[in-house]
Structures are given as C-alpha cells and as structure tokens.
Amino acid sequence: MPDLLAHALMAYSLCTLLALRYEWLTARYVTVGMAGAFVPDLTKIALVVPAAQVRSLLGIPFDWGGLHTGGAAAVAVLVGTMVVRPGQRRRVTALLGVGALSHLLADALLLTPSGRSYAVLWPLTQYRPPTPGLYLSTSPVPTVLTAVLAAAVWYAVRYRPRQASAA
Amino acid sequence: MSRSTLLRVLSLSVLLGALFGLVVWYGTLQPAPGLGAYPDNSEFVADTEPYVGEQVTLTGTVVATDPLTVAVSDGQHTRELVVTGVSVTVESGETLRAFGTLTDRSTLRAESGFGVPPSGHYYAWTISFLAGLWVLARLVRHSRIDRGTLALAIREDDDA
C-alpha cells in the first residue's frame, strides 16, 4: 500500500482479528505483526544510501529493490525470528510473516504506468503480475480507509459480547 | 559465549549475508519485458541507444511543459527527455511516471503516464516516519532485551 501508516494499520487490523482465534495473541504480539508490515520497505534505505553510491563504492551490482520481494521479505522475517528469545520464535515468525505478507499484497495493487507491479515472487521468478492500480503510494486515501478499518476492528473486539463459558 | 548464543550469532550472520546476496543478485537482473520487467532509468539513462524502439518505464522530474520535458536520472547520470502522448496535465516540479516507447535517444512516446506532486512525497515521508515512531514506541513498551542472552523478548503477563 501507500505509506507505512496504512501498512501498519492494516497489520494491526489483521492481527487483532486473528487474536479472536488465538488467545496467546495479545496486544504485545499485535505489535510484532505491525513491525512485520515494515519489512518489505527496508528497500527505502535507498532514499538514504542510493544504490548507485553502493555500486561505485563496492564495484559490484547492487539494487535495494531486491528487498521488496517475497524472497527477501521471508529472509528478513527469519532475521527477526533469530533476534527474539527461544520459546517465542514460532509466534514471532508467524506474526512478522502476516505483517510482511499483507504489505506485499497491498503493494501489488499499486498504480504503475506499465500496469505491472513488482517481482512479488522473486527469486523464484522475475515475473511482475499485472496490477489493478487501485491507488498511488503518495495518496492519503488508503491511509484514511485503513484507519477507519482499524478503528472499527478495535471497537468490535474491545466491546464484543463476552462468552459465558469456554464451551 | 554460550552455545545457543553462538548459534544465534551464526544464523544471524548467515541470514544477513543472504539478504546482502539477494540485493547484489537483484542488481545483476536484466530487463525481461516478457515478464513485465521493462527497462527503466537504471538501464536507459546511461546509454539510451540500445533501447530506442523498446518499451521502457520512466521516472523523471518535469522541467518544462511545452513540450513536456523531464530530467531523468539513474543516480549517477542525468539527462533530459521529451515525453509525448501524456493525456493528463502535469506541472513543472512534479514527478512524471510514464510507460511507453523510446522513439529516439531523446523522446519517449508515452502510452500511459501520471504526475506526482512534490507534496505527495512529503506527505508519504512524514506519515511513514510517524508510523515508524508509533510502532517503535509500541515495541519498546511491549518487549524487552533479555540481559543474559541479548535476545529480544516479548513481555508476558508475569514480566515486570
């Protein structure tokens, strides 16, 4: 999707809904899912350290765009896995994965001039699927929509009718 | 260093090495128009000749509107191109994103294109930065560093 706020709000909604199903998924783990939504945008390091600079410095091919792919996101999620303590790794991996995946899917719908998105499944394939072009990365509209969704989810979960027993 | 910490450091090094490898590998990829990966600034700006007659994706800053002229850069070289066939109105200073055919070394005949005003970028950067701060603050509140192992631990109910 567009900006990181929209991605974080999307992950918040998804993880909060998953929390209805999984009791261990507390607000603390929802935060992990939101952090996962940032993973594919590691590619934005390019704004600080342009790839051309790295190329001329190291003298090797280099393109930060490689981070905004399914394969690199999976590896980056595993980095997150190994950062946390044993015993929480499976949960953290799952939630970082949910966040990263929602980001990648939302970005596959971005408007591009060629009508093709990005190499979603790289390094399996360089294929760029067609994109419906629903929004621009600089538009506030998706952010507003995801904020409304997140607020609705928060409200629904917070004030949902309590079940009398675990039956 | 305990065995498990050593194992962690080792696997983190391997994973970060793999990420670096992917970024280098991605840099070696050639355009593949059949797969939707059209040549872009990083290919045609430095040497346009081989791409004349090809479909390319262009990103550039609008420097003049009659005729529509954009400055394109690949991070090292910058040059100007005339873009024809853009049906929407774009203004100087906007970023033009276009797709079309290079008819000669300095002209793109666009099939589609749209402008992004500078305010759009400022908006996206600001709101993304704030989102980063928000999630960072949540992470700090919801997790802690385990002193013994230097691992990140999500706080459980029995944590202080």
mmCIF file of C-alpha atoms in Angstrom:
data_model
loop_
_atom_site.group_PDB
_atom_site.id
_atom_site.type_symbol
_atom_site.label_atom_id
_atom_site.label_comp_id
_atom_site.label_asym_id
_atom_site.label_seq_id
_atom_site.Cartn_x
_atom_site.Cartn_y
_atom_site.Cartn_z
ATOM 1 C CA MET A 1 0.000 0.000 0.000
ATOM 2 C CA PRO A 2 0.982 3.581 0.131
ATOM 3 C CA ASP A 3 2.696 4.824 3.233
ATOM 4 C CA LEU A 4 3.886 2.922 6.267
ATOM 5 C CA LEU A 5 0.996 4.133 8.401
ATOM 6 C CA ALA A 6 -1.511 2.412 6.109
ATOM 7 C CA HIS A 7 0.599 -0.759 6.189
ATOM 8 C CA ALA A 8 0.884 -0.665 9.988
ATOM 9 C CA LEU A 9 -2.870 -0.060 10.387
ATOM 10 C CA MET A 10 -3.645 -2.929 8.016
ATOM 11 C CA ALA A 11 -1.409 -5.292 10.019
ATOM 12 C CA TYR A 12 -2.996 -4.036 13.240
ATOM 13 C CA SER A 13 -6.462 -4.922 11.949
ATOM 14 C CA LEU A 14 -5.416 -8.348 10.656
ATOM 15 C CA CYS A 15 -3.570 -9.337 13.835
ATOM 16 C CA THR A 16 -6.313 -8.015 16.110
ATOM 17 C CA LEU A 17 -8.848 -10.135 14.206
ATOM 18 C CA LEU A 18 -6.523 -13.163 14.464
ATOM 19 C CA ALA A 19 -6.435 -12.537 18.216
ATOM 20 C CA LEU A 20 -10.100 -13.551 18.336
ATOM 21 C CA ARG A 21 -8.985 -17.015 17.259
ATOM 22 C CA TYR A 22 -5.686 -17.302 19.142
ATOM 23 C CA GLU A 23 -5.764 -16.493 22.813
ATOM 24 C CA TRP A 24 -1.993 -16.015 23.136
ATOM 25 C CA LEU A 25 -2.133 -13.203 20.559
ATOM 26 C CA THR A 26 -2.116 -10.242 22.923
ATOM 27 C CA ALA A 27 -1.632 -6.578 22.029
ATOM 28 C CA ARG A 28 2.098 -7.188 22.504
ATOM 29 C CA TYR A 29 2.101 -9.710 19.692
ATOM 30 C CA VAL A 30 -0.067 -7.437 17.535
ATOM 31 C CA THR A 31 2.867 -5.021 17.744
ATOM 32 C CA VAL A 32 5.113 -7.731 16.259
ATOM 33 C CA GLY A 33 2.730 -8.029 13.305
ATOM 34 C CA MET A 34 2.849 -4.262 12.822
ATOM 35 C CA ALA A 35 6.650 -4.386 12.808
ATOM 36 C CA GLY A 36 6.405 -7.132 10.187
ATOM 37 C CA ALA A 37 4.475 -4.727 7.965
ATOM 38 C CA PHE A 38 7.635 -2.588 7.767
ATOM 39 C CA VAL A 39 9.829 -5.409 6.470
ATOM 40 C CA PRO A 40 9.424 -5.001 2.676
ATOM 41 C CA ASP A 41 10.024 -1.264 2.956
ATOM 42 C CA LEU A 42 13.595 -1.903 4.109
ATOM 43 C CA THR A 43 14.071 -1.165 0.422
ATOM 44 C CA LYS A 44 13.581 2.515 1.310
ATOM 45 C CA ILE A 45 17.155 2.516 2.640
ATOM 46 C CA ALA A 46 17.698 3.586 -0.964
ATOM 47 C CA LEU A 47 16.464 7.083 -0.035
ATOM 48 C CA VAL A 48 19.339 7.400 2.445
ATOM 49 C CA VAL A 49 22.016 5.347 0.701
ATOM 50 C CA PRO A 50 21.375 5.308 -3.066
ATOM 51 C CA ALA A 51 22.261 2.030 -4.771
ATOM 52 C CA ALA A 52 24.413 3.919 -7.283
ATOM 53 C CA GLN A 53 26.662 5.002 -4.394
ATOM 54 C CA VAL A 54 26.997 1.438 -3.125
ATOM 55 C CA ARG A 55 27.731 0.220 -6.650
ATOM 56 C CA SER A 56 30.527 2.705 -7.212
ATOM 57 C CA LEU A 57 31.895 2.184 -3.684
ATOM 58 C CA LEU A 58 31.988 -1.628 -3.781
ATOM 59 C CA GLY A 59 32.299 -2.047 -7.529
ATOM 60 C CA ILE A 60 29.589 -4.728 -7.632
ATOM 61 C CA PRO A 61 25.987 -4.841 -8.892
ATOM 62 C CA PHE A 62 23.525 -3.675 -6.261
ATOM 63 C CA ASP A 63 19.826 -2.814 -6.151
ATOM 64 C CA TRP A 64 17.866 -2.200 -2.941
ATOM 65 C CA GLY A 65 14.747 -3.136 -4.890
ATOM 66 C CA GLY A 66 15.688 -6.746 -4.199
ATOM 67 C CA LEU A 67 14.477 -6.270 -0.623
ATOM 68 C CA HIS A 68 10.953 -5.506 -1.809
ATOM 69 C CA THR A 69 10.342 -9.087 -2.979
ATOM 70 C CA GLY A 70 8.775 -12.166 -1.457
ATOM 71 C CA GLY A 71 12.071 -13.998 -1.066
ATOM 72 C CA ALA A 72 13.953 -11.179 0.637
ATOM 73 C CA ALA A 73 10.981 -10.471 2.930
ATOM 74 C CA ALA A 74 10.999 -14.137 4.009
ATOM 75 C CA VAL A 75 14.720 -13.964 4.852
ATOM 76 C CA ALA A 76 14.239 -10.664 6.690
ATOM 77 C CA VAL A 77 11.421 -12.218 8.741
ATOM 78 C CA LEU A 78 13.811 -15.026 9.731
ATOM 79 C CA VAL A 79 16.289 -12.377 10.898
ATOM 80 C CA GLY A 80 13.523 -11.174 13.211
ATOM 81 C CA THR A 81 12.964 -14.765 14.338
ATOM 82 C CA MET A 82 16.576 -15.163 15.402
ATOM 83 C CA VAL A 83 16.574 -11.835 17.231
ATOM 84 C CA VAL A 84 13.905 -12.958 19.720
ATOM 85 C CA ARG A 85 14.392 -15.445 22.505
ATOM 86 C CA PRO A 86 13.674 -19.150 22.019
ATOM 87 C CA GLY A 87 10.156 -20.041 23.069
ATOM 88 C CA GLN A 88 8.584 -17.075 21.297
ATOM 89 C CA ARG A 89 10.112 -17.656 17.900
ATOM 90 C CA ARG A 90 7.239 -19.507 16.250
ATOM 91 C CA ARG A 91 4.720 -16.855 17.246
ATOM 92 C CA VAL A 92 7.019 -14.018 16.221
ATOM 93 C CA THR A 93 7.784 -15.652 12.863
ATOM 94 C CA ALA A 94 4.085 -16.126 12.159
ATOM 95 C CA LEU A 95 3.201 -12.539 13.030
ATOM 96 C CA LEU A 96 6.129 -10.925 11.215
ATOM 97 C CA GLY A 97 5.051 -13.077 8.269
ATOM 98 C CA VAL A 98 1.451 -11.872 8.442
ATOM 99 C CA GLY A 99 2.613 -8.244 8.529
ATOM 100 C CA ALA A 100 5.122 -8.632 5.699
ATOM 101 C CA LEU A 101 2.669 -10.579 3.542
ATOM 102 C CA SER A 102 -0.102 -8.007 3.950
ATOM 103 C CA HIS A 103 2.383 -5.305 2.910
ATOM 104 C CA LEU A 104 3.480 -7.237 -0.191
ATOM 105 C CA LEU A 105 -0.113 -7.970 -1.233
ATOM 106 C CA ALA A 106 -1.222 -4.359 -0.752
ATOM 107 C CA ASP A 107 1.748 -3.125 -2.787
ATOM 108 C CA ALA A 108 0.852 -5.496 -5.620
ATOM 109 C CA LEU A 109 -2.273 -3.354 -6.159
ATOM 110 C CA LEU A 110 -0.379 -0.035 -6.531
ATOM 111 C CA LEU A 111 -0.838 2.051 -9.655
ATOM 112 C CA THR A 112 2.129 1.858 -12.038
ATOM 113 C CA PRO A 113 2.470 3.367 -15.528
ATOM 114 C CA SER A 114 3.222 -0.017 -17.148
ATOM 115 C CA GLY A 115 0.306 -1.763 -15.430
ATOM 116 C CA ARG A 116 2.709 -4.342 -13.989
ATOM 117 C CA SER A 117 3.548 -4.424 -10.293
ATOM 118 C CA TYR A 118 6.830 -5.786 -8.951
ATOM 119 C CA ALA A 119 8.679 -9.110 -8.724
ATOM 120 C CA VAL A 120 6.421 -10.439 -5.944
ATOM 121 C CA LEU A 121 7.795 -13.995 -6.018
ATOM 122 C CA TRP A 122 11.450 -13.236 -6.743
ATOM 123 C CA PRO A 123 13.890 -15.038 -6.621
ATOM 124 C CA LEU A 124 11.554 -17.803 -7.808
ATOM 125 C CA THR A 125 10.635 -15.709 -10.847
ATOM 126 C CA GLN A 126 11.213 -12.194 -12.143
ATOM 127 C CA TYR A 127 7.562 -12.134 -13.293
ATOM 128 C CA ARG A 128 5.681 -8.970 -12.401
ATOM 129 C CA PRO A 129 1.943 -9.626 -12.164
ATOM 130 C CA PRO A 130 -0.493 -7.104 -13.629
ATOM 131 C CA THR A 131 -1.735 -4.597 -11.061
ATOM 132 C CA PRO A 132 -5.280 -3.227 -10.894
ATOM 133 C CA GLY A 133 -3.745 0.160 -9.983
ATOM 134 C CA LEU A 134 -6.074 0.897 -7.090
ATOM 135 C CA TYR A 135 -4.014 3.656 -5.503
ATOM 136 C CA LEU A 136 -0.816 5.679 -5.629
ATOM 137 C CA SER A 137 1.822 5.351 -2.930
ATOM 138 C CA THR A 138 1.521 9.083 -2.257
ATOM 139 C CA SER A 139 -2.249 9.171 -1.773
ATOM 140 C CA PRO A 140 -3.778 9.601 1.706
ATOM 141 C CA VAL A 141 -6.973 7.756 0.723
ATOM 142 C CA PRO A 142 -5.795 4.214 1.643
ATOM 143 C CA THR A 143 -4.451 5.551 4.932
ATOM 144 C CA VAL A 144 -7.827 7.003 5.837
ATOM 145 C CA LEU A 145 -9.589 3.766 4.831
ATOM 146 C CA THR A 146 -7.207 1.551 6.817
ATOM 147 C CA ALA A 147 -7.557 3.890 9.801
ATOM 148 C CA VAL A 148 -11.346 3.555 9.698
ATOM 149 C CA LEU A 149 -10.993 -0.232 9.409
ATOM 150 C CA ALA A 150 -8.534 -0.359 12.320
ATOM 151 C CA ALA A 151 -10.849 1.756 14.483
ATOM 152 C CA ALA A 152 -13.814 -0.478 13.632
ATOM 153 C CA VAL A 153 -11.830 -3.635 14.439
ATOM 154 C CA TRP A 154 -10.571 -2.129 17.693
ATOM 155 C CA TYR A 155 -14.098 -1.183 18.701
ATOM 156 C CA ALA A 156 -15.633 -4.525 17.691
ATOM 157 C CA VAL A 157 -13.021 -6.563 19.556
ATOM 158 C CA ARG A 158 -12.975 -4.330 22.615
ATOM 159 C CA TYR A 159 -16.746 -4.332 23.047
ATOM 160 C CA ARG A 160 -17.651 -7.738 21.678
ATOM 161 C CA PRO A 161 -20.149 -9.701 23.760
ATOM 162 C CA ARG A 162 -18.316 -11.871 26.271
ATOM 163 C CA GLN A 163 -18.927 -15.589 26.018
ATOM 164 C CA ALA A 164 -20.321 -17.008 29.219
ATOM 165 C CA SER A 165 -18.153 -20.099 29.158
ATOM 166 C CA ALA A 166 -15.467 -21.677 27.009
ATOM 167 C CA ALA A 167 -17.918 -24.275 25.750
ATOM 168 C CA MET B 1 29.612 -17.116 24.912
ATOM 169 C CA SER B 2 27.089 -19.890 25.404
ATOM 170 C CA ARG B 3 26.406 -22.438 22.712
ATOM 171 C CA SER B 4 22.929 -21.131 21.966
ATOM 172 C CA THR B 5 24.158 -17.540 21.692
ATOM 173 C CA LEU B 6 26.900 -18.660 19.340
ATOM 174 C CA LEU B 7 24.337 -20.476 17.235
ATOM 175 C CA ARG B 8 22.177 -17.354 17.156
ATOM 176 C CA VAL B 9 25.029 -15.104 16.071
ATOM 177 C CA LEU B 10 25.978 -17.642 13.435
ATOM 178 C CA SER B 11 22.486 -17.949 11.969
ATOM 179 C CA LEU B 12 22.004 -14.162 12.024
ATOM 180 C CA SER B 13 25.254 -13.751 10.080
ATOM 181 C CA VAL B 14 24.137 -16.320 7.525
ATOM 182 C CA LEU B 15 20.709 -14.659 7.133
ATOM 183 C CA LEU B 16 22.131 -11.131 6.818
ATOM 184 C CA GLY B 17 24.665 -12.483 4.335
ATOM 185 C CA ALA B 18 21.801 -13.997 2.352
ATOM 186 C CA LEU B 19 19.975 -10.645 2.321
ATOM 187 C CA PHE B 20 23.107 -8.928 1.051
ATOM 188 C CA GLY B 21 23.465 -11.642 -1.594
ATOM 189 C CA LEU B 22 19.872 -11.099 -2.729
ATOM 190 C CA VAL B 23 20.397 -7.354 -3.106
ATOM 191 C CA VAL B 24 23.520 -7.939 -5.191
ATOM 192 C CA TRP B 25 21.796 -10.644 -7.247
ATOM 193 C CA TYR B 26 18.825 -8.349 -7.889
ATOM 194 C CA GLY B 27 21.309 -5.779 -9.168
ATOM 195 C CA THR B 28 22.503 -8.218 -11.846
ATOM 196 C CA LEU B 29 18.991 -8.831 -13.234
ATOM 197 C CA GLN B 30 18.477 -7.784 -16.832
ATOM 198 C CA PRO B 31 15.154 -6.349 -18.031
ATOM 199 C CA ALA B 32 12.661 -9.021 -19.070
ATOM 200 C CA PRO B 33 9.797 -7.307 -20.928
ATOM 201 C CA GLY B 34 8.083 -10.669 -21.451
ATOM 202 C CA LEU B 35 7.773 -10.953 -17.669
ATOM 203 C CA GLY B 36 6.649 -7.359 -17.197
ATOM 204 C CA ALA B 37 10.105 -6.196 -16.095
ATOM 205 C CA TYR B 38 10.644 -3.350 -18.552
ATOM 206 C CA PRO B 39 13.911 -1.402 -18.764
ATOM 207 C CA ASP B 40 13.850 1.675 -16.528
ATOM 208 C CA ASN B 41 16.027 4.664 -15.629
ATOM 209 C CA SER B 42 18.816 2.447 -14.337
ATOM 210 C CA GLU B 43 19.200 0.956 -17.818
ATOM 211 C CA PHE B 44 18.420 3.583 -20.438
ATOM 212 C CA VAL B 45 19.672 6.798 -18.827
ATOM 213 C CA ALA B 46 23.374 5.963 -19.071
ATOM 214 C CA ASP B 47 23.140 4.578 -22.609
ATOM 215 C CA THR B 48 19.884 5.159 -24.470
ATOM 216 C CA GLU B 49 20.859 3.904 -27.926
ATOM 217 C CA PRO B 50 20.247 0.153 -27.296
ATOM 218 C CA TYR B 51 16.759 0.905 -26.018
ATOM 219 C CA VAL B 52 15.490 3.004 -28.933
ATOM 220 C CA GLY B 53 12.350 1.268 -30.211
ATOM 221 C CA GLU B 54 11.879 -0.537 -26.884
ATOM 222 C CA GLN B 55 9.175 -0.092 -24.254
ATOM 223 C CA VAL B 56 10.544 1.431 -21.049
ATOM 224 C CA THR B 57 9.308 2.701 -17.696
ATOM 225 C CA LEU B 58 10.447 6.228 -16.918
ATOM 226 C CA THR B 59 10.553 8.303 -13.750
ATOM 227 C CA GLY B 60 11.614 11.921 -14.080
ATOM 228 C CA THR B 61 11.178 15.447 -12.800
ATOM 229 C CA VAL B 62 9.161 17.734 -15.057
ATOM 230 C CA VAL B 63 11.369 20.682 -16.091
ATOM 231 C CA ALA B 64 9.204 22.100 -18.894
ATOM 232 C CA THR B 65 5.660 21.507 -20.068
ATOM 233 C CA ASP B 66 5.644 22.666 -23.709
ATOM 234 C CA PRO B 67 6.885 20.336 -24.955
ATOM 235 C CA LEU B 68 6.733 18.112 -21.876
ATOM 236 C CA THR B 69 10.358 17.673 -20.835
ATOM 237 C CA VAL B 70 11.631 15.647 -17.902
ATOM 238 C CA ALA B 71 15.021 15.258 -16.237
ATOM 239 C CA VAL B 72 15.760 11.573 -15.756
ATOM 240 C CA SER B 73 18.484 10.195 -13.530
ATOM 241 C CA ASP B 74 19.924 6.811 -12.674
ATOM 242 C CA GLY B 75 21.675 8.139 -9.595
ATOM 243 C CA GLN B 76 24.866 8.969 -11.486
ATOM 244 C CA HIS B 77 23.924 10.451 -14.843
ATOM 245 C CA THR B 78 21.134 12.941 -15.514
ATOM 246 C CA ARG B 79 19.684 13.915 -18.864
ATOM 247 C CA GLU B 80 16.552 15.397 -20.361
ATOM 248 C CA LEU B 81 13.917 13.670 -22.454
ATOM 249 C CA VAL B 82 10.851 14.937 -24.266
ATOM 250 C CA VAL B 83 7.725 12.933 -23.482
ATOM 251 C CA THR B 84 4.806 12.929 -25.927
ATOM 252 C CA GLY B 85 1.362 11.416 -25.596
ATOM 253 C CA VAL B 86 0.704 12.105 -21.894
ATOM 254 C CA SER B 87 -3.009 12.889 -21.716
ATOM 255 C CA VAL B 88 -3.139 14.245 -18.167
ATOM 256 C CA THR B 89 -1.937 17.700 -17.155
ATOM 257 C CA VAL B 90 1.390 17.726 -15.332
ATOM 258 C CA GLU B 91 3.171 20.724 -13.898
ATOM 259 C CA SER B 92 6.810 21.693 -13.577
ATOM 260 C CA GLY B 93 8.358 20.253 -10.447
ATOM 261 C CA GLU B 94 6.114 17.209 -10.419
ATOM 262 C CA THR B 95 7.473 13.699 -10.785
ATOM 263 C CA LEU B 96 6.322 12.134 -14.030
ATOM 264 C CA ARG B 97 5.954 8.370 -14.116
ATOM 265 C CA ALA B 98 5.386 7.128 -17.635
ATOM 266 C CA PHE B 99 5.475 3.990 -19.741
ATOM 267 C CA GLY B 100 5.997 3.975 -23.473
ATOM 268 C CA THR B 101 8.384 3.552 -26.377
ATOM 269 C CA LEU B 102 11.660 5.400 -26.876
ATOM 270 C CA THR B 103 11.261 6.675 -30.440
ATOM 271 C CA ASP B 104 14.753 8.139 -30.481
ATOM 272 C CA ARG B 105 17.509 8.897 -27.974
ATOM 273 C CA SER B 106 15.686 11.884 -26.512
ATOM 274 C CA THR B 107 11.975 11.166 -26.954
ATOM 275 C CA LEU B 108 9.531 8.875 -25.197
ATOM 276 C CA ARG B 109 6.163 8.272 -26.808
ATOM 277 C CA ALA B 110 4.079 7.526 -23.733
ATOM 278 C CA GLU B 111 1.194 5.064 -23.646
ATOM 279 C CA SER B 112 0.367 5.991 -20.087
ATOM 280 C CA GLY B 113 1.682 8.391 -17.529
ATOM 281 C CA PHE B 114 0.791 10.400 -14.486
ATOM 282 C CA GLY B 115 2.311 13.146 -12.384
ATOM 283 C CA VAL B 116 3.005 13.039 -8.652
ATOM 284 C CA PRO B 117 3.219 16.471 -6.976
ATOM 285 C CA PRO B 118 6.148 17.038 -4.572
ATOM 286 C CA SER B 119 3.626 17.424 -1.735
ATOM 287 C CA GLY B 120 2.665 13.768 -2.278
ATOM 288 C CA HIS B 121 6.209 12.658 -1.474
ATOM 289 C CA TYR B 122 6.466 14.939 1.557
ATOM 290 C CA TYR B 123 3.153 13.588 2.807
ATOM 291 C CA ALA B 124 4.241 9.951 2.378
ATOM 292 C CA TRP B 125 7.642 10.501 4.045
ATOM 293 C CA THR B 126 6.205 12.378 7.013
ATOM 294 C CA ILE B 127 3.356 9.969 7.696
ATOM 295 C CA SER B 128 5.679 6.965 7.257
ATOM 296 C CA PHE B 129 8.174 8.455 9.707
ATOM 297 C CA LEU B 130 5.403 8.978 12.258
ATOM 298 C CA ALA B 131 4.214 5.390 11.720
ATOM 299 C CA GLY B 132 7.776 4.222 12.387
ATOM 300 C CA LEU B 133 7.870 6.135 15.663
ATOM 301 C CA TRP B 134 4.477 4.729 16.671
ATOM 302 C CA VAL B 135 5.444 1.103 16.106
ATOM 303 C CA LEU B 136 8.864 1.648 17.686
ATOM 304 C CA ALA B 137 7.187 3.063 20.792
ATOM 305 C CA ARG B 138 4.868 0.035 20.935
ATOM 306 C CA LEU B 139 7.847 -2.324 20.537
ATOM 307 C CA VAL B 140 9.743 -0.640 23.366
ATOM 308 C CA ARG B 141 6.687 -0.905 25.605
ATOM 309 C CA HIS B 142 5.787 -4.464 24.608
ATOM 310 C CA SER B 143 9.173 -6.134 24.609
ATOM 311 C CA ARG B 144 12.447 -6.059 26.476
ATOM 312 C CA ILE B 145 16.043 -7.131 25.962
ATOM 313 C CA ASP B 146 16.901 -10.287 27.872
ATOM 314 C CA ARG B 147 20.093 -9.364 29.710
ATOM 315 C CA GLY B 148 21.594 -12.842 29.783
ATOM 316 C CA THR B 149 21.226 -13.664 26.095
ATOM 317 C CA LEU B 150 20.787 -10.224 24.495
ATOM 318 C CA ALA B 151 17.682 -11.640 22.819
ATOM 319 C CA LEU B 152 14.511 -9.625 22.310
ATOM 320 C CA ALA B 153 11.690 -10.953 24.476
ATOM 321 C CA ILE B 154 8.028 -10.112 24.043
ATOM 322 C CA ARG B 155 6.733 -9.262 27.508
ATOM 323 C CA GLU B 156 4.496 -11.885 29.068
ATOM 324 C CA ASP B 157 1.976 -11.202 31.795
ATOM 325 C CA ASP B 158 4.418 -12.253 34.511
ATOM 326 C CA ASP B 159 7.102 -9.830 33.242
ATOM 327 C CA ALA B 160 7.665 -6.786 35.391
#
